[in-house]
XYZ file of C-alpha atoms in Angstrom:
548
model
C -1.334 -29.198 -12.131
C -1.945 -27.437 -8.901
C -5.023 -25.127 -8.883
C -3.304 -22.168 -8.680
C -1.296 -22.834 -11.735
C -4.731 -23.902 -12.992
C -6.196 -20.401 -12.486
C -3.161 -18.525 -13.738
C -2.837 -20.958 -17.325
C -6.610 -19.960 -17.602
C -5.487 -15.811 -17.018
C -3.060 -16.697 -19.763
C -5.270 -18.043 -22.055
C -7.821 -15.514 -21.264
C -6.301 -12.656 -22.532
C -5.783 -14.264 -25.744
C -9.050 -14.667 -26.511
C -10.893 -11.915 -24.795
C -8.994 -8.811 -25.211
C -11.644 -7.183 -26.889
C -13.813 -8.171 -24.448
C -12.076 -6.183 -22.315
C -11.664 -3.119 -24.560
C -15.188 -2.941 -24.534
C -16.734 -3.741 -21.139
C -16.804 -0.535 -19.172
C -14.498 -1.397 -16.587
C -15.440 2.209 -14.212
C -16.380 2.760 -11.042
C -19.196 5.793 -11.655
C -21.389 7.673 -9.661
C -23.704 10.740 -10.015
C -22.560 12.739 -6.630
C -19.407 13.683 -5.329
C -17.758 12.186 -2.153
C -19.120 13.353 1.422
C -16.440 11.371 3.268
C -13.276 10.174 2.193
C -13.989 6.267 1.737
C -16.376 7.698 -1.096
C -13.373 9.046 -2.593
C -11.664 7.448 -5.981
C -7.920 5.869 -5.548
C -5.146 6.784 -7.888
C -2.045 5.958 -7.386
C 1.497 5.333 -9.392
C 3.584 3.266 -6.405
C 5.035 6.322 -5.323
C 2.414 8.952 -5.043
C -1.285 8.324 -4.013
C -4.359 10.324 -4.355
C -8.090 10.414 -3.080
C -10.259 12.396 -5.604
C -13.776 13.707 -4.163
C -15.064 15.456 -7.049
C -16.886 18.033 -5.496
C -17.648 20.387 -7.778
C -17.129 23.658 -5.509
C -14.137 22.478 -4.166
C -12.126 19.524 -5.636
C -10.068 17.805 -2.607
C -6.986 15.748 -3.730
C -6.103 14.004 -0.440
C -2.446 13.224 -1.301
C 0.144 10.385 -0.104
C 3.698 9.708 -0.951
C 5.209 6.330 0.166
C 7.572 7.557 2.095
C 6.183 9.676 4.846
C 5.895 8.321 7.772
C 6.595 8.936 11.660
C 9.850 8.745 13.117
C 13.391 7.752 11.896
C 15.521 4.950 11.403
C 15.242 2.486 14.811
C 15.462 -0.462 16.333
C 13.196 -1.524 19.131
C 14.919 -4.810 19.776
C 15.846 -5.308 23.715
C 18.123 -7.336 25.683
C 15.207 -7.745 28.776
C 13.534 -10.621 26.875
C 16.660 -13.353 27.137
C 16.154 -13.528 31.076
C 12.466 -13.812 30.142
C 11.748 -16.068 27.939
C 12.942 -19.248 29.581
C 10.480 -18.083 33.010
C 7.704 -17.824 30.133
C 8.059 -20.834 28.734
C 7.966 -22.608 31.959
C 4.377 -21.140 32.728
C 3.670 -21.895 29.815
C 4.409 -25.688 30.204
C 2.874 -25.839 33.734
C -0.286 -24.666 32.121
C -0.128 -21.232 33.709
C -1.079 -19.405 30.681
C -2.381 -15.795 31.850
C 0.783 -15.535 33.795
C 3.173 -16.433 31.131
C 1.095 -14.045 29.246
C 1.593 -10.699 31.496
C 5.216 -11.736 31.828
C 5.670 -12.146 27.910
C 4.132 -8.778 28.062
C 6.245 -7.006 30.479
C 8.766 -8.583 29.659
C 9.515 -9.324 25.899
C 7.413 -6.729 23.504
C 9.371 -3.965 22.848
C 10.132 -1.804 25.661
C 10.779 1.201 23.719
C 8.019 1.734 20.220
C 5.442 -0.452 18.856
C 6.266 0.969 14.736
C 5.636 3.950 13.681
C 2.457 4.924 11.637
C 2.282 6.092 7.856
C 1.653 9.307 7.371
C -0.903 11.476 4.928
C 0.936 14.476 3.180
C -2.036 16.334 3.213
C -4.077 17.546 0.794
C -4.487 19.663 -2.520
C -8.204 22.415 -2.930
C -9.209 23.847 -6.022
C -11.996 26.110 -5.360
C -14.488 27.077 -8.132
C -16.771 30.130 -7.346
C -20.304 29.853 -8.377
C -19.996 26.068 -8.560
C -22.275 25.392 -5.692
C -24.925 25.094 -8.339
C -24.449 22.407 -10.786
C -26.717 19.560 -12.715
C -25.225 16.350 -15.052
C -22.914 15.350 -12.182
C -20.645 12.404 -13.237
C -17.386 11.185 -11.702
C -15.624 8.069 -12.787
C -12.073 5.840 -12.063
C -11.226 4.065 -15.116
C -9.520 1.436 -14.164
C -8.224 0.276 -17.551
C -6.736 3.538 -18.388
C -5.654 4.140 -14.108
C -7.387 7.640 -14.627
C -10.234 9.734 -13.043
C -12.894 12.284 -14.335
C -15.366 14.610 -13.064
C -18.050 15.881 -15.407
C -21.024 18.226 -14.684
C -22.743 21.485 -15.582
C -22.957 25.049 -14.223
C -25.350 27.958 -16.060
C -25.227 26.116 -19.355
C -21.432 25.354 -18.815
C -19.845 21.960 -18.756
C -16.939 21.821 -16.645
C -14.214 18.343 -17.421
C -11.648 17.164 -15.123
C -9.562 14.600 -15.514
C -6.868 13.671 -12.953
C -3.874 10.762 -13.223
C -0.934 10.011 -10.833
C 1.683 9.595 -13.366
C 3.877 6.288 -13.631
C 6.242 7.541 -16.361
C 6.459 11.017 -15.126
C 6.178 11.244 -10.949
C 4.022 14.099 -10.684
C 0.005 14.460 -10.402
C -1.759 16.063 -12.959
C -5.098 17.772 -13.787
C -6.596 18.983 -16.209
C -9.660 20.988 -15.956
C -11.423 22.358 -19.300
C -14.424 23.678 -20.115
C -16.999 23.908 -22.804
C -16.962 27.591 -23.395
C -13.298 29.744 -23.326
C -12.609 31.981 -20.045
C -14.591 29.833 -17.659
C -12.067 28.144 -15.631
C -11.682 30.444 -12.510
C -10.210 28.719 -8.898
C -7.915 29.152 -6.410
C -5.094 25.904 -5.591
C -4.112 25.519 -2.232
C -2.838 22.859 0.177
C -2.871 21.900 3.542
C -1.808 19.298 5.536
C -2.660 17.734 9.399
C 1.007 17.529 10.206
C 1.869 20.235 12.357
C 4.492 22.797 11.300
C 4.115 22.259 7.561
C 5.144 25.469 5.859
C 3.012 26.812 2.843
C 5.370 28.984 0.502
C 5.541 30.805 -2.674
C 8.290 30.290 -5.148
C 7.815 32.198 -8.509
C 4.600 30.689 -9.743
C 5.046 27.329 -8.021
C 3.173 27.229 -4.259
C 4.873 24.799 -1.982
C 4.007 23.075 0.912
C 7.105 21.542 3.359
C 7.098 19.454 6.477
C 8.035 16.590 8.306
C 7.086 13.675 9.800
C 6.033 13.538 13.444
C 7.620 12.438 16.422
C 6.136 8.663 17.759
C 6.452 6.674 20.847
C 9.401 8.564 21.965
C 11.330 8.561 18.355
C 12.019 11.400 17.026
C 10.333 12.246 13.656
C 13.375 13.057 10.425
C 11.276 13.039 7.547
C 11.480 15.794 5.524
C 9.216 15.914 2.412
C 7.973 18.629 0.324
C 5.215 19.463 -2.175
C 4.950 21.358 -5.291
C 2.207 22.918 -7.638
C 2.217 24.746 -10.827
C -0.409 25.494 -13.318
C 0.109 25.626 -17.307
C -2.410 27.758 -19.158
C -4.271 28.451 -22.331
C -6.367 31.700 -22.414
C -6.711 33.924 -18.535
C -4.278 34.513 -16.217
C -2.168 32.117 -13.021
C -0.450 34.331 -10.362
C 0.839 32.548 -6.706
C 0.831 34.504 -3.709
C 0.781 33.532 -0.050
C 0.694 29.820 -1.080
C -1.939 30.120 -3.541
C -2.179 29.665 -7.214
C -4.913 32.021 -8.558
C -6.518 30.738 -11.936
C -8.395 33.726 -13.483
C -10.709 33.580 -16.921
C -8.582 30.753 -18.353
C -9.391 28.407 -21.102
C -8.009 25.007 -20.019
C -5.544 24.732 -17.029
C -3.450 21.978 -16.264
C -1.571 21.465 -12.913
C 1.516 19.585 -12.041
C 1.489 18.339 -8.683
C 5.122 17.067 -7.240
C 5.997 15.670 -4.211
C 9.211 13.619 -2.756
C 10.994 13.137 0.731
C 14.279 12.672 2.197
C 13.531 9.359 2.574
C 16.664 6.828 0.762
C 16.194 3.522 2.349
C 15.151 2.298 5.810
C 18.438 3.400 7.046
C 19.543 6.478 5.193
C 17.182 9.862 5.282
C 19.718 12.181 3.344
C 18.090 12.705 -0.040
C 17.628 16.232 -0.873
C 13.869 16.404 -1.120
C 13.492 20.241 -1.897
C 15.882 18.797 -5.041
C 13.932 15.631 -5.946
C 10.544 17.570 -5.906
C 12.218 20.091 -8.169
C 13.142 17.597 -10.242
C 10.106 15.950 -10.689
C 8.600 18.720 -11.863
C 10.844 20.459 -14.056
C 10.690 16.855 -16.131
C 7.075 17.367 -16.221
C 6.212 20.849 -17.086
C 7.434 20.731 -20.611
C 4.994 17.867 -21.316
C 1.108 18.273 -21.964
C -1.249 16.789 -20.347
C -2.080 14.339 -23.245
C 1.685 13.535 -23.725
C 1.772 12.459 -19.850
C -1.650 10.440 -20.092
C -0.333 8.761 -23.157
C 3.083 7.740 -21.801
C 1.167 6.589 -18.307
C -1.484 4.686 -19.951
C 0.835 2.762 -21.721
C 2.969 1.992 -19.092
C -0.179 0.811 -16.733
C -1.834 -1.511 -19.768
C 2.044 -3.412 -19.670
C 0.491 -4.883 -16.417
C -3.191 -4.151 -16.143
C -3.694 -5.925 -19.853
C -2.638 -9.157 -19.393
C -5.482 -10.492 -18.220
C -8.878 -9.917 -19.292
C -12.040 -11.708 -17.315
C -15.525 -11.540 -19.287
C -18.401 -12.757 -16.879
C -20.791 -10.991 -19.356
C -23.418 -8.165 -18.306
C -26.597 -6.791 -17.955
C -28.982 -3.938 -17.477
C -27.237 -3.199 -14.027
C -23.919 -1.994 -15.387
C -26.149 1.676 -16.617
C -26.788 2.105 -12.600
C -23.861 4.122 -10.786
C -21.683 1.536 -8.845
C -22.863 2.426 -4.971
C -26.243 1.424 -6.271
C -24.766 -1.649 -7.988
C -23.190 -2.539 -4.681
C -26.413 -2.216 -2.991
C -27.870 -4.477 -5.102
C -26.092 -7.000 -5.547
C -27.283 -9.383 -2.936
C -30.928 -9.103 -4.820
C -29.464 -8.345 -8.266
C -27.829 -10.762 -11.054
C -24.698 -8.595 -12.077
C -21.959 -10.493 -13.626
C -20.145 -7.922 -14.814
C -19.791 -6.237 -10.874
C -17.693 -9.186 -9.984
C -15.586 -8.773 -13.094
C -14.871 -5.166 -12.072
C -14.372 -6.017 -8.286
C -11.705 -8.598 -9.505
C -9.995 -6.139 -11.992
C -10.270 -3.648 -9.192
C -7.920 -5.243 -7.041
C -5.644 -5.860 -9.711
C -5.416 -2.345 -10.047
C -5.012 -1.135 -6.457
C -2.279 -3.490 -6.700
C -0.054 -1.866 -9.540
C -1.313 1.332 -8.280
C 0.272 0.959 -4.509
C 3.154 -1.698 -5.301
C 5.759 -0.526 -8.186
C 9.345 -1.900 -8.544
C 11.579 -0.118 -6.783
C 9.468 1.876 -4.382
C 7.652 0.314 -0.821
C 5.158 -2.680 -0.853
C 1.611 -2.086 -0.271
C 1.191 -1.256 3.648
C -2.126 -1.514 5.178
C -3.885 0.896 3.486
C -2.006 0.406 0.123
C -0.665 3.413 -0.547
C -3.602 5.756 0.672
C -4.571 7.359 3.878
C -5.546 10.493 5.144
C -4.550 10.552 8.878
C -1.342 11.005 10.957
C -2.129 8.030 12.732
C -4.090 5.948 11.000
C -5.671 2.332 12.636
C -3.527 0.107 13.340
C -0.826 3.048 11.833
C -1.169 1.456 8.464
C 1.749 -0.954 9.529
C 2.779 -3.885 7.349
C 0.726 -6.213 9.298
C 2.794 -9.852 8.786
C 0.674 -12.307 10.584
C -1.638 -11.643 7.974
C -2.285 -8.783 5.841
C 0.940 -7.922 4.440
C 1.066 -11.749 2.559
C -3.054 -11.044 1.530
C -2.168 -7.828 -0.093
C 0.379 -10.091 -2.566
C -1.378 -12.938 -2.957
C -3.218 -11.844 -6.382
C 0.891 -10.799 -7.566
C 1.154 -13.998 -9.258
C -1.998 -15.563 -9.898
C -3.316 -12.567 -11.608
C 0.215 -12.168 -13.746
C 1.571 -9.331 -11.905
C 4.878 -10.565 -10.747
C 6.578 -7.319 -11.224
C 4.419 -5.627 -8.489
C 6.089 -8.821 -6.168
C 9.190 -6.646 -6.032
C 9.322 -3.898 -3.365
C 7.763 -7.169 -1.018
C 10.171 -9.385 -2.076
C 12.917 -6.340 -0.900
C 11.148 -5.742 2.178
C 12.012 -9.336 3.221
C 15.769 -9.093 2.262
C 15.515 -5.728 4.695
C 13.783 -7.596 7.426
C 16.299 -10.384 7.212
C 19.035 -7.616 7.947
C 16.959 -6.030 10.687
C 15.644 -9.291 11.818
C 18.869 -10.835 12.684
C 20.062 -8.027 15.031
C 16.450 -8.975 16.923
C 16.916 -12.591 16.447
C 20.666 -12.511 18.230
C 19.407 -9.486 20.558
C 16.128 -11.138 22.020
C 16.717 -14.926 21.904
C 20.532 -15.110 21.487
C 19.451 -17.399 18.136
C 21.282 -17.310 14.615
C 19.129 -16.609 11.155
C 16.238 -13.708 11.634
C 13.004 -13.140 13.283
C 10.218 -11.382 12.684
C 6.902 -10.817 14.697
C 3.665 -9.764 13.412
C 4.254 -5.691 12.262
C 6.885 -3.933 10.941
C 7.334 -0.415 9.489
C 9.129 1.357 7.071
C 12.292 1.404 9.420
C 12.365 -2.136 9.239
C 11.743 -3.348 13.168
C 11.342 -6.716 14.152
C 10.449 -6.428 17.774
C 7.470 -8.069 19.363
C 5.136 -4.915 19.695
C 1.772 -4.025 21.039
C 0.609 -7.189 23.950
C 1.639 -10.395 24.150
C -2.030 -11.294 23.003
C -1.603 -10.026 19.629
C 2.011 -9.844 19.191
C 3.720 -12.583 20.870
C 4.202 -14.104 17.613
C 7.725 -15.172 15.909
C 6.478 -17.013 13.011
C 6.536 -13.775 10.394
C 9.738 -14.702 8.540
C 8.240 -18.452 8.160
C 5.054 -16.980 6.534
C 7.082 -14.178 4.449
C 9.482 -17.203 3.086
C 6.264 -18.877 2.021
C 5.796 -15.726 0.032
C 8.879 -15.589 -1.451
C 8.882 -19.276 -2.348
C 5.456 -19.117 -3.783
C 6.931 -16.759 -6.874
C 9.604 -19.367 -7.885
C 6.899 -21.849 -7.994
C 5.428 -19.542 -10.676
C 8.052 -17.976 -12.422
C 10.569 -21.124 -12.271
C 13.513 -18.466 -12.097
C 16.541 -19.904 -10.951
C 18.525 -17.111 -10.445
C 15.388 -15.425 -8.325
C 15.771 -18.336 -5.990
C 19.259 -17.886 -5.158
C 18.721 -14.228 -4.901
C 16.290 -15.174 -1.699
C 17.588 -18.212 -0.267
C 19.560 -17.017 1.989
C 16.631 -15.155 3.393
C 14.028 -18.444 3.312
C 17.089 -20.285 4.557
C 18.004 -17.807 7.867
C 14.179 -17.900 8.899
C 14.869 -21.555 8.898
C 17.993 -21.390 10.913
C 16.188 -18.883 13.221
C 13.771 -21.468 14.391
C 16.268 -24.408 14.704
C 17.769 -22.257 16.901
C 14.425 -21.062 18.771
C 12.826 -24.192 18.987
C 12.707 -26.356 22.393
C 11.588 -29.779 23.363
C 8.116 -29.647 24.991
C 7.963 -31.577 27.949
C 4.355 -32.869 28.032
C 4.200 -34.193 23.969
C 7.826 -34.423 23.278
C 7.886 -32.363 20.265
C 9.979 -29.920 19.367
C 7.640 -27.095 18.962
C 7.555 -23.018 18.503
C 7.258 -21.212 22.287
C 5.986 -19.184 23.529
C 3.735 -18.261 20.434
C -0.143 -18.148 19.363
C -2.245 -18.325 16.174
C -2.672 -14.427 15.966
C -5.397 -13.022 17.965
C -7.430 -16.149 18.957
C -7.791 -17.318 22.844
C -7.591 -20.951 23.777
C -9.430 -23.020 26.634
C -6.538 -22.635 28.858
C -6.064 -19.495 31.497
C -9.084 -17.419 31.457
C -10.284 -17.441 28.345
C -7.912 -14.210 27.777
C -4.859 -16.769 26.594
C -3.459 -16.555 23.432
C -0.107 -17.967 23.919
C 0.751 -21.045 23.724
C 3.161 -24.167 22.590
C 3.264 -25.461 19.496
C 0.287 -24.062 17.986
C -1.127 -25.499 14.337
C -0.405 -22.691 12.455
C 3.464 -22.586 13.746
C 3.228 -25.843 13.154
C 2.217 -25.677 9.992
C 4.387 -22.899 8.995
C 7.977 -24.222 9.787
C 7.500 -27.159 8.028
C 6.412 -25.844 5.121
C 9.605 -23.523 5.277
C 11.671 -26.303 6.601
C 10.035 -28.301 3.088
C 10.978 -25.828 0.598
C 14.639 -24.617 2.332
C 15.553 -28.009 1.708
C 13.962 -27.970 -2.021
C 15.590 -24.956 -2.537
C 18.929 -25.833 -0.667
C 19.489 -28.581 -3.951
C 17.972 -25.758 -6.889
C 20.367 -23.791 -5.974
C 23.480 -25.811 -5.533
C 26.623 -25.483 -7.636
């Protein structure tokens, strides 16, 4: 049995035995201050819709994502320039003439028009409490078994509860904030948002807040999303005006929070997303708050419960988890690397539902316009590492919206792949984007890479190992099987070992003794090597599963 299938029988068997182990372990991230800066921040998320929570009890900052948003518009940044290219850098790279092959590669093959464009934050939801400057019994919390957060503390003898979820059954964001005595919630909702020309608005008691994506790199940004609040409450009074929602002496408040985009697929912006966020929340706002959390939580436990992982615990687990974190490197706390492994189960399901995008960069939460690296799908790397806990950790499900990224790229990646290097089957490089593009982008030093679809097919043939679905395997063989016919195409004799090897290429990021020690490409590096012939392996299992 391989070890993988070693580790996933013993996930299996786990939750069999430990279940209440899990019930009972306090599987929280806590801390007794609010967030200063937004890594501090707690994640929520539903797939879809992401959120940040601070906790501050003066003014609560939702920093909000949706999927979706993102720079630009359907493109293509494949080029014709490279064909005349590529055989001039393959000879350098032969002769040995590496830092020339490399400025050529760079001139001469990356993309000549956009490098991706970046995912985007929405912006962000305030609810401003007078008088809560002052405050004692501060406690904030994500509950990861339940996928909900809570904020807890006391002003002049009055505890204040909020409790905040980013609904999987329902699409919409939703707080509640109660109190201990009646008339004390007071606070004014607002939003905001970095992207220029977003428009705040008031629509009966719903505030609004519409933009659209930026432009990027010359491509011209389409879209269109749009967010929506309103507030349901018991005791006071909620007006909107001027964008604002304006909570006054009520008893328990809860607020519905939609957003949605124009956004279809990678090639179609024409939803109606003034309609969709509508939508969203007119399915909501007949539900309470405890209907919502019920339906959610039992929708997350599906996933989140199927494995349970007991390491035992200690003393340490009463200290918040910042502390925890500190100490760990001095401190025996079994139970920390319980909840560390459970976390990233949970990011998972929170940034990767069927149907929607896979997990980008960031997952599904980010707070800038242009983010590092523009919170790309990252393929010579990062993309894979955010999957590789799918199946191991009995979450196949959240496999999906990868799994339809690489049928998209296999689309996208063929117009490249016949563009670029006049070859059959697909390419892909080492970044994509929500529009798909499969262009070598950034330098030749980092990007210069063609091996992507090899290392995505790995992916994809990595679930049938586990799941042993047939009918999943022809589904994606004729993706595994055009990255294969890709590099039989591709793939040249090199002249000084006489293998047929991957050129030009590199092993992402790392120089070599050749050139100047500022080299990265190469011919027939290990990891290419390593790569096709595991996809050449399993194309040819697969070729025989599949057969009629």
């Amino acid at each position: 049995m391989k070890l993988k299938s070693k580790i996933t029988a013993l996930c299996f068997g786990i939750v069999s035995i430990a279940s209440t182990a899990q019930t009972n372990s306090q599987l929280k991230l806590w801390y007794d201050k609010p967030a200063t800066i937004w890594n501090e921040a707690l994640p929520l998320g539903n797939g879809r819709l992401g959120a940040m929570v601070f906790g501050d009890p003066a003014v609560e900052r939702l920093q909000l994502n949706e999927e979706t948003i993102w720079a630009g518009s359907p493109n293509s940044n494949a080029h014709t320039k490279s064909i005349e290219a590529l055989p001039k850098v393959r000879q350098l790279v032969f002769e040995g003439k590496f830092d020339e092959a490399q400025a050529l590669a760079t001139q001469d093959i990356m993309s000549q028009t956009n490098d991706g464009m970046p995912y985007q934050t929405f912006g962000s939801a305030y609810i401003s409490f007078p008088g809560h400057q002052k405050y004692t019994n501060y406690y904030r919390d994500l509950d990861i078994e339940n996928a909900t957060a809570k904020v807890r503390y006391t002003v002049n003898g009055v505890e204040f509860t909020r409790e905040i979820l980013t609904s999987f059954s329902d699409q919409v964001i939703v707080v509640k904030l109660s109190a201990s005595q009646p008339g004390q919630i007071t606070a004014n909702v607002f939003m905001n948002s970095p992207i220029d020309k977003t428009v705040p608005s008031t629509e009966g008691n719903q505030i609004i807040l519409s933009g659209i994506g930026t432009n990027f790199e010359g491509v011209k940004g389409k879209v269109k999303f749009q967010g929506r609040i309103e507030a349901k409450n018991k005791g006071g009074e909620v007006s909107a005006s001027n964008g604002i929602l304006i909570i006054n002496k009520a008893d328990e408040v809860t607020l519905y929070i939609s957003i949605a985009t124009n956004f279809k697929n990678y090639q179609d912006i024409t939803e109606d997303e003034v309609v969709k966020s509508k939508s969203f929340l007119e399915k909501a706002l007949p539900k309470s708050f405890d209907e919502i959390k019920k339906a959610h939580v039992a929708y997350y436990q599906k996933f989140f419960n199927r494995v349970a992982l007991d390491l035992g615990s200690n003393d340490a687990i009463k200290k918040p988890t910042n502390e925890r974190i500190r100490d760990f490197k001095n401190q025996f706390d079994p139970q920390l690397a319980s909840l560390y492994f459970q976390f990233g189960r949970y990011l998972l399901i929170s940034s990767s539902q069927p149907g929607g995008q896979p997990a980008n960069l960031q997952g599904i939460w980010n707070d800038m316009v242009t983010p590092p690296w523009d919170s790309k799908y990252t393929t010579n790397i990062n993309a894979e590492m955010n999957y590789w806990p799918a199946e191991v950790t009995n979450l196949s499900e959240m496999h999906e919206p990868f799994i339809q990224m690489a049928k998209e790229l296999s689309v996208t990646g063929a117009e490249t792949a016949k563009t670029m290097y006049n070859a059959n089957g697909w390419v892909l490089h080492h970044n994509t984007d929500i529009w798909r593009v499969t262009a070598p982008v950034d330098s030749a030093a980092s990007g210069m890479w063609m091996t992507g679809g090899a290392w995505v097919s790995q992916d994809l043939w990595e679930r049938y190992l586990y799941t042993g679905d047939i009918n999943y395997l022809k589904e994606i063989y004729p993706v595994i099987k055009g990255a294969a016919d890709f590099f039989l195409d591709f793939m040249i004799m090199d002249p000084n070992t006489g293998y047929l090897v991957v050129v030009p290429s590199s092993s992402p990021e790392n120089t070599h003794a050749g050139g100047t020690g500022k080299s990265t490409i190469a011919s027939g590096t290990t990891m290419d090597n390593q790569l096709v012939f595991d996809l050449f392996s399993n194309v040819i299992k697969a070729s025989k599963l599949v057969a009629p």
